[in-house]
Coordinates of C-alpha atoms and ligand atoms in Angstrom, one line a residue:
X1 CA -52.3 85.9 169.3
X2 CA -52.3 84.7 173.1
X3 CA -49.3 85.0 174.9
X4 CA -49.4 81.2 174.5
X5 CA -49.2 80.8 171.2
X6 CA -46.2 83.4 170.5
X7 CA -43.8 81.7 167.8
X8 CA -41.5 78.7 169.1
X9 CA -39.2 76.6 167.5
X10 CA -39.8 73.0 167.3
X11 CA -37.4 70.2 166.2
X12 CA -37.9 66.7 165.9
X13 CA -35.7 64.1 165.2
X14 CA -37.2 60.5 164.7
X15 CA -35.6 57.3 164.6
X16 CA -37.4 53.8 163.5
X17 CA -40.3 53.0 161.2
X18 CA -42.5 55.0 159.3
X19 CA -45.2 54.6 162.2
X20 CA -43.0 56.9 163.9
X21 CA -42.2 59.1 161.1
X22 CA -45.8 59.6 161.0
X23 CA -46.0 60.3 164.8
X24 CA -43.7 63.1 164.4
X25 CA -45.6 65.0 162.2
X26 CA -48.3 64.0 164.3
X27 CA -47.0 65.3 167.4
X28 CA -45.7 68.7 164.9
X29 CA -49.6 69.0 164.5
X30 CA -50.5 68.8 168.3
X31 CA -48.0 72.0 169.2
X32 CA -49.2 73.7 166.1
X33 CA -51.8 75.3 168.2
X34 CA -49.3 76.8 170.6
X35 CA -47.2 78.4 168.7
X36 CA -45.0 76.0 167.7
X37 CA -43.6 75.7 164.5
X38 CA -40.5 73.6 162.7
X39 CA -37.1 74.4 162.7
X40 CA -34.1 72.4 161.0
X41 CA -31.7 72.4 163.9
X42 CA -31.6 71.9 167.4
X43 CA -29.5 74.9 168.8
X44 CA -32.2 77.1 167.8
X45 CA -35.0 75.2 169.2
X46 CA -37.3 76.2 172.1
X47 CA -38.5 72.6 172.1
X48 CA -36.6 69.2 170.9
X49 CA -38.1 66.3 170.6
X50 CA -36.4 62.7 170.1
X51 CA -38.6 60.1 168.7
X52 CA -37.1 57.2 169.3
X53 CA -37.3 52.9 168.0
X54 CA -36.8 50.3 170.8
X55 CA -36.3 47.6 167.9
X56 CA -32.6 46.4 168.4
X57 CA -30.0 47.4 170.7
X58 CA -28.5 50.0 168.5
X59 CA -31.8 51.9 168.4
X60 CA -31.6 52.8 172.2
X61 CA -27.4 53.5 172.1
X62 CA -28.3 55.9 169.9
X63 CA -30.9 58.1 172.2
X64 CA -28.3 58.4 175.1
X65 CA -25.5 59.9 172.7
X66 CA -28.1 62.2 170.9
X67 CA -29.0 62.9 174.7
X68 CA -25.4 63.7 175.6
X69 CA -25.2 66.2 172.7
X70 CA -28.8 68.4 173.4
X71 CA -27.5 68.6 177.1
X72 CA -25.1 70.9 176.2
X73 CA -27.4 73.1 173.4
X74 CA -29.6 73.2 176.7
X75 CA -27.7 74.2 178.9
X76 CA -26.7 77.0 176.1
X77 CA -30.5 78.5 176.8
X78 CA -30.1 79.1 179.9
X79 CA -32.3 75.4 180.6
X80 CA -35.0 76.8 178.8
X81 CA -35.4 74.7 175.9
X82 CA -37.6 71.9 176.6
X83 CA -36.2 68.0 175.7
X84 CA -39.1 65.4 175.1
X85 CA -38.3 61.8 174.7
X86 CA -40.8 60.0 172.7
X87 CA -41.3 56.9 171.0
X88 CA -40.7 53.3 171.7
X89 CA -37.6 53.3 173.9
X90 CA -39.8 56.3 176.2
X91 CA -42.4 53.9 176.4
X92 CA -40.1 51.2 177.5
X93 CA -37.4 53.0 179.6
X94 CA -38.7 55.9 180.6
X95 CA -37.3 55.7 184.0
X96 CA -34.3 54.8 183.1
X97 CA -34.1 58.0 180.9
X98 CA -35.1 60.2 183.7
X99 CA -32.6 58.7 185.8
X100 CA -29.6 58.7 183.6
X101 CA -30.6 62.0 181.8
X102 CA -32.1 64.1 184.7
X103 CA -32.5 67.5 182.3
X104 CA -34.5 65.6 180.2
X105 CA -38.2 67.3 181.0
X106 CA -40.9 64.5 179.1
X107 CA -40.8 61.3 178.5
X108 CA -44.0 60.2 176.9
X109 CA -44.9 56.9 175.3
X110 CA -46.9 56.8 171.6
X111 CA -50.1 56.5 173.1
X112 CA -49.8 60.2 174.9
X113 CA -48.9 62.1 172.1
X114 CA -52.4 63.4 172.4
X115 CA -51.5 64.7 175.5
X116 CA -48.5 66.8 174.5
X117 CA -49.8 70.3 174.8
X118 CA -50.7 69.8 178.8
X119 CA -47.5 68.3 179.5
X120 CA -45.6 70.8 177.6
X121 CA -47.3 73.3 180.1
X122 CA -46.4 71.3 183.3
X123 CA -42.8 70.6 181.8
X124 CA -42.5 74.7 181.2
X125 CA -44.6 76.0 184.3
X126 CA -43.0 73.8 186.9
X127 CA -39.4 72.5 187.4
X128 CA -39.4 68.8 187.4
X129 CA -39.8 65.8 184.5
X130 CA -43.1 65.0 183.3
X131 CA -43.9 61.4 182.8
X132 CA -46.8 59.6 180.7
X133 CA -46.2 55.8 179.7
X134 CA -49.3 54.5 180.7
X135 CA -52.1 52.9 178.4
X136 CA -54.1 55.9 178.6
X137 CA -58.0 55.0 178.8
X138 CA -59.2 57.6 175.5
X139 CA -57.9 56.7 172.4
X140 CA -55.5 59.2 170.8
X141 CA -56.4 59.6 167.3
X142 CA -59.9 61.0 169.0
X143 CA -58.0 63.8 170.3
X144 CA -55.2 64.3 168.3
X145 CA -55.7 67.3 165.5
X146 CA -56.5 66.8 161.9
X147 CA -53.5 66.0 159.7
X148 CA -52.2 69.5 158.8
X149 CA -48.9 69.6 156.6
X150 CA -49.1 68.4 153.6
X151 CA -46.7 65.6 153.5
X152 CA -45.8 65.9 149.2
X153 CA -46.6 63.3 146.8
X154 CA -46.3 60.4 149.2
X155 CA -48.1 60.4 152.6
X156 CA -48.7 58.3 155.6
X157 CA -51.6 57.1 157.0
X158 CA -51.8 55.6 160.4
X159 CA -54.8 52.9 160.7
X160 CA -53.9 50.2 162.6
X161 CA -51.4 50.1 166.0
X162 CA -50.4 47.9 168.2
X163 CA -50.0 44.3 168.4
X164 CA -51.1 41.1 170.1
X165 CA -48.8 38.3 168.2
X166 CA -45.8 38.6 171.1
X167 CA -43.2 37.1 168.7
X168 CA -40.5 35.8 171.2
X169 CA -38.0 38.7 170.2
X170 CA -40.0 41.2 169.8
X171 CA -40.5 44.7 172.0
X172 CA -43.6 46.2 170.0
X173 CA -46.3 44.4 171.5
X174 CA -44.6 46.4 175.2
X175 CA -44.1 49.5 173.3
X176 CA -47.6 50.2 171.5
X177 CA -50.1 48.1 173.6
X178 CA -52.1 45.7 171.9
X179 CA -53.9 46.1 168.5
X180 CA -56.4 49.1 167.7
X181 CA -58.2 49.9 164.6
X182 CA -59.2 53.0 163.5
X183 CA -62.7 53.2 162.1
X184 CA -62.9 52.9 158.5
X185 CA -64.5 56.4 158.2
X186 CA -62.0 58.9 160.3
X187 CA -59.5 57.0 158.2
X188 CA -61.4 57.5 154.6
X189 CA -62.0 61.2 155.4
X190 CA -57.8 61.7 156.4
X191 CA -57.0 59.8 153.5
X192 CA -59.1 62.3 151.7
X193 CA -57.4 65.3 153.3
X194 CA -53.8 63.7 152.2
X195 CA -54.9 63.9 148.6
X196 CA -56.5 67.6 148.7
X197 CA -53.5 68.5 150.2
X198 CA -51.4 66.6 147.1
X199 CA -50.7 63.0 148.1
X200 CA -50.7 61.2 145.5
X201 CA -49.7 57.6 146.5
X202 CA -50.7 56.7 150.1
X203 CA -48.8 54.5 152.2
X204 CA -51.6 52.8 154.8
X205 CA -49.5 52.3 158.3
X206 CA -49.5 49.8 160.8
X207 CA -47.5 47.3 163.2
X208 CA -49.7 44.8 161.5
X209 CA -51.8 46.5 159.1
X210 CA -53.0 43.3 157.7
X211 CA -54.6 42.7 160.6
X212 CA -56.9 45.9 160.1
X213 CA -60.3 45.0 161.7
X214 CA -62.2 48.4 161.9
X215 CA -66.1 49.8 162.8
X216 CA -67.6 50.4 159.1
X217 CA -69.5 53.0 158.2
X218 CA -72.1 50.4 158.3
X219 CA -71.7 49.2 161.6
X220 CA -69.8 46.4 160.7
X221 CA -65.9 44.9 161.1
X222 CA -64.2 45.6 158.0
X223 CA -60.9 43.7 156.9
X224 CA -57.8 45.8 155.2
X225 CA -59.0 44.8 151.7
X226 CA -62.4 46.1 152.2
X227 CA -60.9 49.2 153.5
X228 CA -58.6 49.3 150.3
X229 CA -61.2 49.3 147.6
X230 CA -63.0 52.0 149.4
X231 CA -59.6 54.5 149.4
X232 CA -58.8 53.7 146.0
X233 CA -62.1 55.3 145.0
X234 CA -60.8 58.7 145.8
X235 CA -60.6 60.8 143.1
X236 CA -56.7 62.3 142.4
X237 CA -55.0 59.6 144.5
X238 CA -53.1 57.4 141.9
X239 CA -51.2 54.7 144.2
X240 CA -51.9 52.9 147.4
X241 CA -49.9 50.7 149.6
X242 CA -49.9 49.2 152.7
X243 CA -47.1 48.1 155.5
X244 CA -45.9 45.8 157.3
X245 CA -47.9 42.7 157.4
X246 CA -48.1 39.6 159.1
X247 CA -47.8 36.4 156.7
X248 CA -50.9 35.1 159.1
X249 CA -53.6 37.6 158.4
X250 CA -53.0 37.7 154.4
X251 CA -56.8 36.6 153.8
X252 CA -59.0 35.9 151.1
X253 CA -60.3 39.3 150.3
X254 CA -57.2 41.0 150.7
X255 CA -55.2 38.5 148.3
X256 CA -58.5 39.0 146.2
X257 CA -57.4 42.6 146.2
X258 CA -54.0 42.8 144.7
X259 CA -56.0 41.1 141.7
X260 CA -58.4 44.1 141.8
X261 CA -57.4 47.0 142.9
X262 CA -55.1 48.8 140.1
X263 CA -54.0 51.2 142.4
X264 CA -52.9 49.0 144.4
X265 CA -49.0 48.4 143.9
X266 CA -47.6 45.6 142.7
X267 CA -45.2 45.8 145.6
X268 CA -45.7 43.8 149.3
X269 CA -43.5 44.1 151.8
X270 CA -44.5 40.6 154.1
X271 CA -41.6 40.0 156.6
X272 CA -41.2 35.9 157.4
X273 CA -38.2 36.3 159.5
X274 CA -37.2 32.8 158.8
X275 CA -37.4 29.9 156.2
X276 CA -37.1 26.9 158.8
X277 CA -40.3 25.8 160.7
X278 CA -38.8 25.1 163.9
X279 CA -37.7 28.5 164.5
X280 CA -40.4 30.2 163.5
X281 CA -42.1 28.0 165.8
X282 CA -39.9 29.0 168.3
X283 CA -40.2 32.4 166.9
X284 CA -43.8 31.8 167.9
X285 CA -44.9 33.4 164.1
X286 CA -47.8 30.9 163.8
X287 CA -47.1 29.8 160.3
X288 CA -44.9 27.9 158.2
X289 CA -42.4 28.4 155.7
X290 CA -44.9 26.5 153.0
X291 CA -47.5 28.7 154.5
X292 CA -45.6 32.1 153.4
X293 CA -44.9 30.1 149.8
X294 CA -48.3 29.6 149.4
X295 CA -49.2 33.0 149.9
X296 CA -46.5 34.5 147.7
X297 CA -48.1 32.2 145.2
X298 CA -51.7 33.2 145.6
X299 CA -50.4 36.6 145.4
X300 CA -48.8 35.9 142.3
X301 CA -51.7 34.6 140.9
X302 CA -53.9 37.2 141.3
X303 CA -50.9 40.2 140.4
X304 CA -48.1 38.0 138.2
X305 CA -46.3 41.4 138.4
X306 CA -46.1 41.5 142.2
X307 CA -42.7 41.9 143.6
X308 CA -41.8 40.8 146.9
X309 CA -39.5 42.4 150.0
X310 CA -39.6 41.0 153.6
X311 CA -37.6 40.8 157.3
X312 CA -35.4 38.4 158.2
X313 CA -33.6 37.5 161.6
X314 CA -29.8 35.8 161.4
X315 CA -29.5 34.0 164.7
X316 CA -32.6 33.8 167.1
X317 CA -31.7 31.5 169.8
X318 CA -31.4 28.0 168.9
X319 CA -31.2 28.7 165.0
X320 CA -28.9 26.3 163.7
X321 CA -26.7 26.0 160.5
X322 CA -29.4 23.3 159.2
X323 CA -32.1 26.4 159.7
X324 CA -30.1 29.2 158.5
X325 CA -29.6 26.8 155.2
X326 CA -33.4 26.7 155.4
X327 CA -33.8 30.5 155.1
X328 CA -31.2 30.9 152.6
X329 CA -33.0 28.2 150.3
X330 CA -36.8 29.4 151.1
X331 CA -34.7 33.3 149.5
X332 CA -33.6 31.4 146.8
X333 CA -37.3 30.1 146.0
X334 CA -39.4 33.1 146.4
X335 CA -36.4 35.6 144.8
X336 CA -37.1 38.9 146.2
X337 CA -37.1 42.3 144.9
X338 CA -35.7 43.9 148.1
X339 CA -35.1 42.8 151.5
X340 CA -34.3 44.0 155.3
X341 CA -32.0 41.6 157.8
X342 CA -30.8 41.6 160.9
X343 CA -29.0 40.2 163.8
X344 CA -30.7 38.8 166.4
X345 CA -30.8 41.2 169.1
X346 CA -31.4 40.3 172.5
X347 CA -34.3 42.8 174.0
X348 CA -35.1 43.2 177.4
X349 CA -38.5 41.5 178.9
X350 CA -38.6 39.4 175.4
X351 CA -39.1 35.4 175.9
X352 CA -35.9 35.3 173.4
X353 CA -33.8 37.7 175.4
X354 CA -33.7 34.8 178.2
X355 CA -34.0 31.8 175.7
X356 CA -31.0 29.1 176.3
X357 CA -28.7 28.3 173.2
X358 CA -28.0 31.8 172.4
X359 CA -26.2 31.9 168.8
X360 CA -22.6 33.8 169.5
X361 CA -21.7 37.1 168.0
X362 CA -19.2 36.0 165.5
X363 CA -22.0 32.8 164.2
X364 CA -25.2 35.6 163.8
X365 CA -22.4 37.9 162.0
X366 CA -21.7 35.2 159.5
X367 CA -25.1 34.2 159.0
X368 CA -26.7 37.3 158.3
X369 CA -23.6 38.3 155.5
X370 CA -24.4 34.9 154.1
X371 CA -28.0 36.4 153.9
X372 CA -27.9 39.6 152.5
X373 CA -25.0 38.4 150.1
X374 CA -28.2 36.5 148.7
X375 CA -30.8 39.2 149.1
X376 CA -28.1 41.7 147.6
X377 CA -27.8 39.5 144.1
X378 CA -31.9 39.4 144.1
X379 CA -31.8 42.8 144.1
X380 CA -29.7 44.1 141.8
X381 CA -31.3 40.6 139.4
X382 CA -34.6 42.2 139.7
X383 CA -33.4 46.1 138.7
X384 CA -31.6 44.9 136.0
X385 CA -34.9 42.8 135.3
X386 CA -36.7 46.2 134.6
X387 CA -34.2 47.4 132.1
X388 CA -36.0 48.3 128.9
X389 CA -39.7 48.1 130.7
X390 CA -41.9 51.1 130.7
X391 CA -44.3 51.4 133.3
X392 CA -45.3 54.9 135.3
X393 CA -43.5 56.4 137.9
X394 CA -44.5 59.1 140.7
X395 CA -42.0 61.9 140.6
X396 CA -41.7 63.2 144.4
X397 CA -39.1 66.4 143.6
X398 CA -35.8 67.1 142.6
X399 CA -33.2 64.3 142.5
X400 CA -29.7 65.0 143.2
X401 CA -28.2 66.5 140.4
X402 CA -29.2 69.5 138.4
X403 CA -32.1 69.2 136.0
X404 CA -32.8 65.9 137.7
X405 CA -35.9 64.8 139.1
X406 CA -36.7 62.2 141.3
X407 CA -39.7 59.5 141.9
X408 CA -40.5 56.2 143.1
X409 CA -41.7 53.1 140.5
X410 CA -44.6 51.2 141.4
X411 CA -42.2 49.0 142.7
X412 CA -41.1 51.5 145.0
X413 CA -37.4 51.4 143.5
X414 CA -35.8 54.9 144.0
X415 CA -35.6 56.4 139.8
X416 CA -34.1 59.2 138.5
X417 CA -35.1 61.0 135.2
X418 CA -33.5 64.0 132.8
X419 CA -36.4 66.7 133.1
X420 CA -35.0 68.4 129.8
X421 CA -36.6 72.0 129.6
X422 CA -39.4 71.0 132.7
X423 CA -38.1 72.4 135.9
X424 CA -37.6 68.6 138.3
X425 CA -39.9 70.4 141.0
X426 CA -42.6 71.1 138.5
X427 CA -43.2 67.2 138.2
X428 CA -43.5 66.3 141.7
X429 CA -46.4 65.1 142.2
X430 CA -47.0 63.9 138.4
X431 CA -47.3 60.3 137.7
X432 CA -45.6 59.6 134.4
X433 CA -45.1 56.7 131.4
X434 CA -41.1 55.9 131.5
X435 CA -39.0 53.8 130.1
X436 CA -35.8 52.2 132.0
X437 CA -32.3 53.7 130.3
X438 CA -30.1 52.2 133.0
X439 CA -30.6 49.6 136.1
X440 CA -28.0 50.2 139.3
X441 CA -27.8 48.4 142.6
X442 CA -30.1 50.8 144.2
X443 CA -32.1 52.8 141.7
X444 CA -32.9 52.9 138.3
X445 CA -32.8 55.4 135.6
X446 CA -35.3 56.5 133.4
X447 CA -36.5 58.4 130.3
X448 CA -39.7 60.2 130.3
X449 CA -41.7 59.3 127.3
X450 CA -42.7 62.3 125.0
X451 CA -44.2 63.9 128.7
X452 CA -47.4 61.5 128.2
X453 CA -49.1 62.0 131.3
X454 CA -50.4 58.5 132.6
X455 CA -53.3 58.8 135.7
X456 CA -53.0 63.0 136.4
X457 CA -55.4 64.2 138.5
X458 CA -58.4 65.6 136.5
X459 CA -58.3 68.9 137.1
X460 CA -54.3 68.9 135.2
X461 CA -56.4 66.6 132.2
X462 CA -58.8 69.5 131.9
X463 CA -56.1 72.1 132.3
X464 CA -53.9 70.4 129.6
X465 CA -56.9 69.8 127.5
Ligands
LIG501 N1 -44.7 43.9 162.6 C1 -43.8 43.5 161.7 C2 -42.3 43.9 162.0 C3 -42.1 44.9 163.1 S1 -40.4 45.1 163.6 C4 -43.9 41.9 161.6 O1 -44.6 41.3 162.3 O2 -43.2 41.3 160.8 C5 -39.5 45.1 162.1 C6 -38.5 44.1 161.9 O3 -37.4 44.2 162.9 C7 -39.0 42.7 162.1 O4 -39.7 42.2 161.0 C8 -37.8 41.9 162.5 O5 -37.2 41.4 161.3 C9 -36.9 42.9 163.1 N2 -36.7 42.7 164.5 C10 -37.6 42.9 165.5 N3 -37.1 42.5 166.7 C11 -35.8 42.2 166.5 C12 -34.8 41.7 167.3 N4 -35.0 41.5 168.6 N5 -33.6 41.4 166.8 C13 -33.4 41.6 165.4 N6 -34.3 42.0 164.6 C14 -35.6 42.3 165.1
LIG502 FE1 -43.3 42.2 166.6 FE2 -44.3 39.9 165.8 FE3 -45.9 41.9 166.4 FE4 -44.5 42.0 164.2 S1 -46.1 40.5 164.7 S2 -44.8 43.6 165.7 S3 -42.6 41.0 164.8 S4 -44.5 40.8 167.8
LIG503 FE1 -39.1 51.0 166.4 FE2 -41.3 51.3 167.8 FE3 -41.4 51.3 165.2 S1 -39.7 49.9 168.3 S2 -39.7 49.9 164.6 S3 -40.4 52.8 166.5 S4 -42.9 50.5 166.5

């Protein structure tokens, strides 16, 4: 072992969506190779790392108090331990980081994470803060590492960042540049390393994943639902998904898909934001409200079992109570399984942020209770709609009580099962047939039928057999 590599202790703390999540282990993969591995608290790191979310105002708040705590568990090493800040609000505030947190030693935005190991080595040889938020001209995923960790039962797969739609509110088309696809192939042969290494339901990952235009093997541009039927051919993986979509690149094929693809869950999460045309022109979304209905009914053509989650937005400038009506009536139509809201939030550089007839605090607040009262009755309508069914579920690992385990259903509700005699961690990773015993707000329990294995791997068919 080189002096370089001699044991370290890395911890990461991530904030945001699953892009990021993904990122972190991404990043945990890139200081592999130098010694680095992970460690559950700060204190006793020799390296922290803060992966932050730009999304709404709360996100950034959050960095500077995290900040004001890991000053003082650095100063407790004497300075040594390194601080990164990565992530979204890096990317869009790095120099205000470096100004207002001057011990902080890297700021570097998600398309540098590549880059981590050289800047680590500046950051540590030389006193001073290494910055990187440019657009840098490689492309990252050519020079990050293969995935290493196995991530359990259910793992994420980067293959699409970025995003060129500039919805007036939004900061991720500043924070992750504009839209990249991975080729189809590097992204086939990770998704088959996830599933040698025990994925069992993949989760594909993008800013707008529907949008998914990469080189083929064959040379030419292949769409998301193309790129679907190819993964589900892997032998052992038993669920795929994909997230977050744009209402405007649901095409064709990829509608054609849910109809096709058993693996594919029945389960779409297809944020609309709002139910009222004018602000989602204003919103600059590029569809309709009757444009999302259609979809959710060509969708439900093709997979009558589909369930339905999405994003909405209580307040955008110039949303009035004739459009917040409009959103609360286009909910009641569609009736979905889960849902995320949220305040408007003014972001900095955003064509919203500087918008005239800005909604007032007290008017957004009532709006988006008014919402989520709504989405918050669909919810616990559609659990309780499952009571009795029996469909399979992916057990992940133990749930929270003794002899409990834990798993997802396809609709990717949080359920619960009695393992009996089984150990709960023995089943991770076991898709089985269940019934539904009890429906709650948030979860549902089940009973494991007689153990009848539904879609195991083979090798645990022939082992069984
Ligand atoms: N790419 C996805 C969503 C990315 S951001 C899409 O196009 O729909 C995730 C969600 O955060 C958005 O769907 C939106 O509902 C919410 N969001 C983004 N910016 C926001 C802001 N300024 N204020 C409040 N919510 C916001
Ligand atoms: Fe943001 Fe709109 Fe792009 Fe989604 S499509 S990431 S909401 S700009
Ligand atoms: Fe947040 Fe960036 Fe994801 S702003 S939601 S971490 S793309």
């Amino acid at each position: 072992m080189t002096d370089n590599a001699a044991p370290k202790r890395l911890f990461v703390k991530t904030w945001g969506c699953q892009m990021n999540v993904y990122d972190s282990a991404r990043m945990a993969d890139v200081l592999a190779p130098l010694g680095y591995a992970p460690t559950q608290t700060p204190e006793d790191a020799d390296m922290v790392i803060l992966n932050t979310c730009h999304i709404r105002e709360k996100a950034s708040e959050k960095l500077f108090s995290e900040l004001g705590r890991l000053r003082a568990a650095k100063e407790a090493t004497g300075g040594r331990m390194v601080l990164a800040v990565a992530g979204c609000v890096a990317q869009a505030e790095g120099a205000e980081i470096t100004a207002r947190a001057p011990y902080v030693d890297i700021v570097l935005g998600p398309q540098s994470y590549h880059r981590l190991p050289e800047m680590v080595a500046r950051a540590t040889r030389a006193a001073g803060q290494v910055i990187e938020t440019d657009f840098p001209a490689e492309d990252k995923f050519d020079h990050l590492p293969e995935v290493s960790a196995p991530q359990g039962p259910i793992a994420f797969l980067t293959i699409q960042e970025g995003c060129d739609k500039f919805c007036s509110f939004c900061v991720v088309p500043y924070t992750r540049g504009s839209e990249y696809s991975r080729p189809a192939a590097a992204v086939i042969a990770e998704a088959g390393r996830l599933v040698a290494q025990g994925a069992r339901e993949i989760a594909l990952l993008g800013q707008n994943v529907n949008a998914y235009h990469g080189e083929g093997p064959d040379g030419a541009s292949w769409g998301l639902g193309r790129l679907l039927r190819e993964i589900a051919g892997i032998e052992g993986l038993a669920r795929l998904r994909y997230t977050t979509s744009h209402p405007r690149d649901m095409d064709d094929d990829l509608i054609a898909a849910h109809g096709e693809i058993p693996a594919l869950m029945p389960f779409l999460h297809l944020p609309v934001q709002s139910g009222s045309d004018r602000v989602l022109k204003a919103m600059n979304r590029g569809h309709t409200a009757s444009d999302f209905l259609r979809i959710v009914e060509r969708l439900r053509g093709v997979r009558p079992d589909l369930a339905l989650s999405s994003d909405f937005i209580a307040g955008h400038p110039g949303e009035t109570e004739d459009d917040h009506q409009a959103t609360l009536h286009l909910i009641e139509r569609v009736g979905f399984a889960q849902a995320f809201s949220f305040k408007y939030s003014p972001r900095p550089g955003t064509p919203a942020a500087g918008a005239p007839l800005q909604v007032t605090e007290a008017e957004k607040d009532r709006r988006l209770q008014e919402i989520q009262e709504l989405l918050r009755q669909q919810q616990h309508a559609f659990n309780r709609s499952r009571l009795g069914l029996r469909f399979d579920v992916l057990f992940t690992g133990p749930g929270r009580h003794p002899g409990q385990a834990a798993g997802r259903s396809p609709w990717l509700q949080p359920v619960h099962a009695a393992t009996g005699t089984q150990s709960p961690a023995a089943l991770a990773g076991q898709v089985l047939a269940c019934e539904v015993v009890s429906a709650h707000p948030n979860s549902l329990a089940v009973r494991i039928l007689d153990g009848k294995r539904s879609g195991d791997p083979p090798e645990q068919e022939k082992a069984a057999a």
